Tab-separated table of C-alpha atoms in Angstrom:
chain	number	residue	atom	x	y	z
A	1	UNK	CA	-37.312	-46.311	-16.656
A	2	UNK	CA	-35.468	-49.497	-18.156
A	3	UNK	CA	-36.046	-50.022	-21.977
A	4	UNK	CA	-35.037	-51.219	-25.333
A	5	UNK	CA	-36.193	-50.509	-28.693
A	6	UNK	CA	-35.336	-52.634	-31.199
A	7	UNK	CA	-36.163	-52.103	-35.061
A	8	UNK	CA	-38.998	-54.197	-36.374
A	9	UNK	CA	-39.081	-56.930	-38.532
A	10	UNK	CA	-39.428	-59.138	-40.349
A	11	UNK	CA	-36.069	-58.827	-42.079
A	12	UNK	CA	-35.359	-60.899	-45.451
A	13	UNK	CA	-31.771	-60.891	-46.720
A	14	UNK	CA	-30.440	-62.993	-49.149
A	15	UNK	CA	-27.408	-65.956	-47.874
A	16	UNK	CA	-24.658	-63.927	-47.579
A	17	UNK	CA	-25.941	-60.476	-47.080
A	18	UNK	CA	-24.634	-57.935	-44.573
A	19	UNK	CA	-27.060	-57.907	-41.723
A	20	UNK	CA	-27.915	-54.579	-39.236
A	21	UNK	CA	-30.485	-54.572	-36.546
A	22	UNK	CA	-30.598	-51.941	-34.800
A	23	UNK	CA	-31.578	-51.391	-30.816
A	24	UNK	CA	-31.552	-48.679	-28.753
A	25	UNK	CA	-31.717	-48.713	-24.762
A	26	UNK	CA	-32.643	-46.187	-22.334
A	27	UNK	CA	-31.494	-46.962	-18.570
A	28	UNK	CA	-30.722	-45.829	-15.396
A	29	UNK	CA	-27.185	-46.735	-14.052
A	30	UNK	CA	-24.899	-48.896	-16.278
A	31	UNK	CA	-26.362	-52.018	-17.932
A	32	UNK	CA	-25.139	-54.962	-19.090
A	33	UNK	CA	-26.500	-55.618	-23.017
A	34	UNK	CA	-26.893	-58.674	-24.345
A	35	UNK	CA	-28.536	-60.308	-27.736
A	36	UNK	CA	-30.116	-63.425	-27.621
A	37	UNK	CA	-31.711	-65.603	-30.349
A	38	UNK	CA	-34.844	-67.974	-30.782
A	39	UNK	CA	-34.766	-70.528	-33.104
A	40	UNK	CA	-38.038	-71.911	-34.240
A	41	UNK	CA	-38.650	-74.578	-31.852
A	42	UNK	CA	-36.150	-73.441	-28.927
A	43	UNK	CA	-35.592	-71.823	-26.106
A	44	UNK	CA	-33.762	-68.505	-25.998
A	45	UNK	CA	-30.020	-68.627	-26.354
A	46	UNK	CA	-27.439	-66.162	-25.439
A	47	UNK	CA	-25.687	-64.586	-28.579
A	48	UNK	CA	-23.478	-62.393	-27.079
A	49	UNK	CA	-22.834	-59.512	-24.630
A	50	UNK	CA	-21.072	-56.681	-23.636
A	51	UNK	CA	-20.731	-55.405	-19.908
A	52	UNK	CA	-19.793	-51.717	-20.299
A	53	UNK	CA	-19.374	-48.854	-23.095
A	54	UNK	CA	-17.028	-49.729	-25.792
A	55	UNK	CA	-16.964	-53.111	-25.323
A	56	UNK	CA	-17.762	-55.280	-28.238
A	57	UNK	CA	-19.571	-58.675	-28.014
A	58	UNK	CA	-19.165	-60.919	-30.679
A	59	UNK	CA	-20.231	-64.818	-31.311
A	60	UNK	CA	-20.752	-66.655	-34.604
A	61	UNK	CA	-19.604	-64.521	-36.574
A	62	UNK	CA	-21.909	-61.673	-35.220
A	63	UNK	CA	-21.027	-58.491	-33.490
A	64	UNK	CA	-22.481	-55.698	-30.999
A	65	UNK	CA	-20.765	-52.599	-30.138
A	66	UNK	CA	-21.918	-51.056	-26.447
A	67	UNK	CA	-22.165	-47.446	-27.201
A	68	UNK	CA	-22.978	-45.070	-24.196
A	69	UNK	CA	-22.863	-41.726	-26.424
A	70	UNK	CA	-26.127	-43.047	-28.725
A	71	UNK	CA	-27.349	-46.035	-25.810
A	72	UNK	CA	-27.349	-48.422	-28.952
A	73	UNK	CA	-26.225	-51.893	-29.159
A	74	UNK	CA	-26.991	-52.814	-32.990
A	75	UNK	CA	-26.430	-56.352	-34.094
A	76	UNK	CA	-23.819	-56.839	-37.063
A	77	UNK	CA	-22.491	-59.834	-39.332
A	78	UNK	CA	-20.820	-59.762	-42.339
A	79	UNK	CA	-22.202	-62.669	-44.439
A	80	UNK	CA	-25.284	-64.223	-43.354
A	81	UNK	CA	-26.573	-67.702	-43.812
A	82	UNK	CA	-29.970	-69.572	-44.066
A	83	UNK	CA	-29.421	-71.074	-40.987
A	84	UNK	CA	-29.174	-67.795	-39.004
A	85	UNK	CA	-33.008	-67.413	-39.482
A	86	UNK	CA	-34.403	-67.049	-36.268
A	87	UNK	CA	-35.628	-64.059	-33.534
A	88	UNK	CA	-33.225	-61.796	-32.139
A	89	UNK	CA	-33.674	-59.930	-29.045
A	90	UNK	CA	-31.781	-57.070	-27.770
A	91	UNK	CA	-31.711	-57.275	-23.878
A	92	UNK	CA	-30.730	-55.218	-20.927
A	93	UNK	CA	-29.733	-56.194	-17.318
A	94	UNK	CA	-31.172	-53.819	-14.883
A	95	UNK	CA	-28.510	-52.555	-12.149
A	96	UNK	CA	-27.642	-54.364	-8.814
A	97	UNK	CA	-30.142	-52.255	-6.842
A	98	UNK	CA	-32.841	-53.541	-9.613
A	99	UNK	CA	-32.724	-56.988	-9.317
A	100	UNK	CA	-30.733	-57.722	-12.008
A	101	UNK	CA	-33.457	-58.706	-14.580
A	102	UNK	CA	-33.772	-58.487	-18.395
A	103	UNK	CA	-35.701	-56.151	-19.765
A	104	UNK	CA	-36.143	-57.164	-23.690
A	105	UNK	CA	-36.786	-55.731	-27.061
A	106	UNK	CA	-39.947	-56.973	-29.102
A	107	UNK	CA	-37.411	-58.971	-31.232
A	108	UNK	CA	-36.830	-58.816	-35.219
A	109	UNK	CA	-37.429	-61.597	-37.022
A	110	UNK	CA	-34.684	-62.875	-39.427
A	111	UNK	CA	-35.470	-64.820	-42.358
A	112	UNK	CA	-32.494	-65.510	-45.165
A	113	UNK	CA	-32.866	-67.257	-48.099
A	114	UNK	CA	-30.642	-68.843	-50.100
B	1	UNK	CA	-24.594	-80.056	-17.424
B	2	UNK	CA	-28.134	-80.408	-18.606
B	3	UNK	CA	-28.907	-77.122	-18.562
B	4	UNK	CA	-31.842	-75.173	-17.359
B	5	UNK	CA	-35.330	-77.714	-17.942
B	6	UNK	CA	-39.336	-77.340	-17.635
B	7	UNK	CA	-42.097	-78.965	-17.432
B	8	UNK	CA	-44.085	-79.473	-19.081
B	9	UNK	CA	-43.183	-77.799	-22.249
B	10	UNK	CA	-47.101	-77.744	-23.450
B	11	UNK	CA	-50.067	-77.461	-21.093
B	12	UNK	CA	-53.854	-76.553	-22.533
B	13	UNK	CA	-56.758	-76.082	-19.919
B	14	UNK	CA	-59.911	-74.603	-19.875
B	15	UNK	CA	-60.620	-71.199	-18.333
B	16	UNK	CA	-60.869	-71.008	-14.694
B	17	UNK	CA	-58.607	-74.311	-13.683
B	18	UNK	CA	-55.562	-74.408	-11.853
B	19	UNK	CA	-52.059	-75.084	-13.498
B	20	UNK	CA	-48.847	-75.480	-12.254
B	21	UNK	CA	-45.380	-75.182	-14.087
B	22	UNK	CA	-42.154	-76.561	-12.865
B	23	UNK	CA	-38.558	-75.276	-13.746
B	24	UNK	CA	-34.994	-77.174	-12.667
B	25	UNK	CA	-32.343	-74.292	-12.908
B	26	UNK	CA	-28.278	-75.265	-13.592
B	27	UNK	CA	-26.989	-76.983	-10.850
B	28	UNK	CA	-25.775	-74.517	-8.427
B	29	UNK	CA	-27.347	-71.603	-9.957
B	30	UNK	CA	-28.606	-69.578	-7.299
B	31	UNK	CA	-30.448	-67.064	-9.327
B	32	UNK	CA	-33.752	-68.309	-10.902
B	33	UNK	CA	-35.991	-66.029	-12.775
B	34	UNK	CA	-39.359	-66.020	-14.189
B	35	UNK	CA	-40.451	-64.522	-17.565
B	36	UNK	CA	-43.646	-64.530	-19.963
B	37	UNK	CA	-43.440	-63.794	-23.130
B	38	UNK	CA	-46.847	-63.601	-25.424
B	39	UNK	CA	-46.704	-64.316	-29.333
B	40	UNK	CA	-44.685	-61.463	-31.419
B	41	UNK	CA	-43.212	-59.699	-28.328
B	42	UNK	CA	-40.033	-60.070	-25.980
B	43	UNK	CA	-40.276	-61.802	-22.943
B	44	UNK	CA	-41.411	-59.645	-19.800
B	45	UNK	CA	-39.932	-60.462	-16.109
B	46	UNK	CA	-42.285	-61.661	-13.452
B	47	UNK	CA	-40.504	-62.744	-10.798
B	48	UNK	CA	-37.002	-64.041	-8.996
B	49	UNK	CA	-35.790	-65.968	-6.518
B	50	UNK	CA	-32.200	-65.573	-4.885
B	51	UNK	CA	-31.887	-69.123	-3.251
B	52	UNK	CA	-35.089	-69.812	-1.904
B	53	UNK	CA	-36.098	-66.194	-1.563
B	54	UNK	CA	-38.278	-64.372	-3.883
B	55	UNK	CA	-37.079	-60.739	-3.603
B	56	UNK	CA	-39.074	-58.943	-6.772
B	57	UNK	CA	-42.455	-60.228	-8.491
B	58	UNK	CA	-43.705	-58.011	-10.980
B	59	UNK	CA	-47.223	-56.194	-11.677
B	60	UNK	CA	-47.714	-58.202	-14.065
B	61	UNK	CA	-47.944	-61.233	-11.467
B	62	UNK	CA	-51.377	-60.679	-10.268
B	63	UNK	CA	-52.447	-62.521	-7.369
B	64	UNK	CA	-53.572	-65.509	-8.946
B	65	UNK	CA	-50.000	-66.148	-9.699
B	66	UNK	CA	-47.811	-68.088	-7.085
B	67	UNK	CA	-43.967	-69.044	-7.460
B	68	UNK	CA	-42.093	-70.917	-4.805
B	69	UNK	CA	-38.751	-72.503	-4.699
B	70	UNK	CA	-38.283	-74.321	-1.660
B	71	UNK	CA	-34.880	-75.336	-0.457
B	72	UNK	CA	-33.682	-73.210	-3.240
B	73	UNK	CA	-33.368	-75.439	-6.465
B	74	UNK	CA	-36.392	-76.560	-8.150
B	75	UNK	CA	-38.942	-73.578	-8.190
B	76	UNK	CA	-42.747	-73.717	-9.115
B	77	UNK	CA	-45.502	-71.412	-11.275
B	78	UNK	CA	-49.122	-71.823	-10.156
B	79	UNK	CA	-52.020	-69.919	-11.927
B	80	UNK	CA	-55.137	-69.806	-10.271
B	81	UNK	CA	-58.189	-69.681	-11.834
B	82	UNK	CA	-56.619	-69.250	-15.233
B	83	UNK	CA	-58.149	-67.086	-17.844
B	84	UNK	CA	-58.135	-66.525	-21.962
B	85	UNK	CA	-55.400	-63.458	-21.228
B	86	UNK	CA	-52.881	-66.178	-19.209
B	87	UNK	CA	-52.385	-67.760	-22.645
B	88	UNK	CA	-48.515	-67.352	-22.899
B	89	UNK	CA	-45.368	-68.850	-22.847
B	90	UNK	CA	-43.674	-69.057	-19.639
B	91	UNK	CA	-39.907	-69.067	-19.357
B	92	UNK	CA	-37.284	-69.642	-16.677
B	93	UNK	CA	-34.307	-68.737	-16.592
B	94	UNK	CA	-31.097	-69.275	-14.037
B	95	UNK	CA	-27.571	-67.544	-13.373
B	96	UNK	CA	-24.671	-68.220	-11.024
B	97	UNK	CA	-25.866	-64.757	-9.570
B	98	UNK	CA	-26.378	-61.230	-9.538
B	99	UNK	CA	-24.876	-59.739	-12.912
B	100	UNK	CA	-23.943	-63.289	-14.627
B	101	UNK	CA	-25.742	-64.746	-17.669
B	102	UNK	CA	-28.861	-65.709	-17.449
B	103	UNK	CA	-29.749	-69.443	-19.085
B	104	UNK	CA	-32.984	-70.044	-20.405
B	105	UNK	CA	-35.364	-73.157	-20.525
B	106	UNK	CA	-36.952	-74.448	-23.479
B	107	UNK	CA	-40.575	-72.518	-21.638
B	108	UNK	CA	-43.821	-73.958	-21.326
B	109	UNK	CA	-46.421	-73.265	-24.118
B	110	UNK	CA	-49.874	-72.519	-21.761
B	111	UNK	CA	-53.245	-72.344	-23.813
B	112	UNK	CA	-56.426	-71.039	-22.164
B	113	UNK	CA	-59.414	-72.359	-23.660
């Protein structure tokens, strides 16, 4: 079946630290991969995506590369800010014959201290 | 473009009561998805529509749950005879079609007492 596993949180970092949030997946076929972010009191927002192997998604200084050989899509940022404090969700989109619904990981809470 | 909207944002009800939530997708988005998110977990798929047709329902969607999307625009999710285990955030998302990015609404937080 399809599943997503993320590193457990919470993750606490100092401002300007390097961030990695690990995400691995199990899927039939070739899913698209996503990172969504949920800021306190707000809805889910798409952060970045990659639709095929070796694609790199990037946005707001965050990056993730679709690694088919390791079935991973780790999120990275070189220098985090206090405003990056949020919950981050890795997700995959099921293939065409499975409706394209999103399968999410459990989320990783990031707290950035000044 | 006003984004996906959901109403109400919060709902408190007593066990056994019926509740109905509404989702207005981004205009011209023909796919509409419902998800449920419990505390500390990622969203879980409930059901989705292609225009007005409901194409899939998760096993999470018991027979107390029903969803509609008349005329392929807004959608409603009704929960009958609510139970405490139904307490969760109910999220709606829409997309232009299969494989396109899903955009989420702010969610409806349900608390069943």
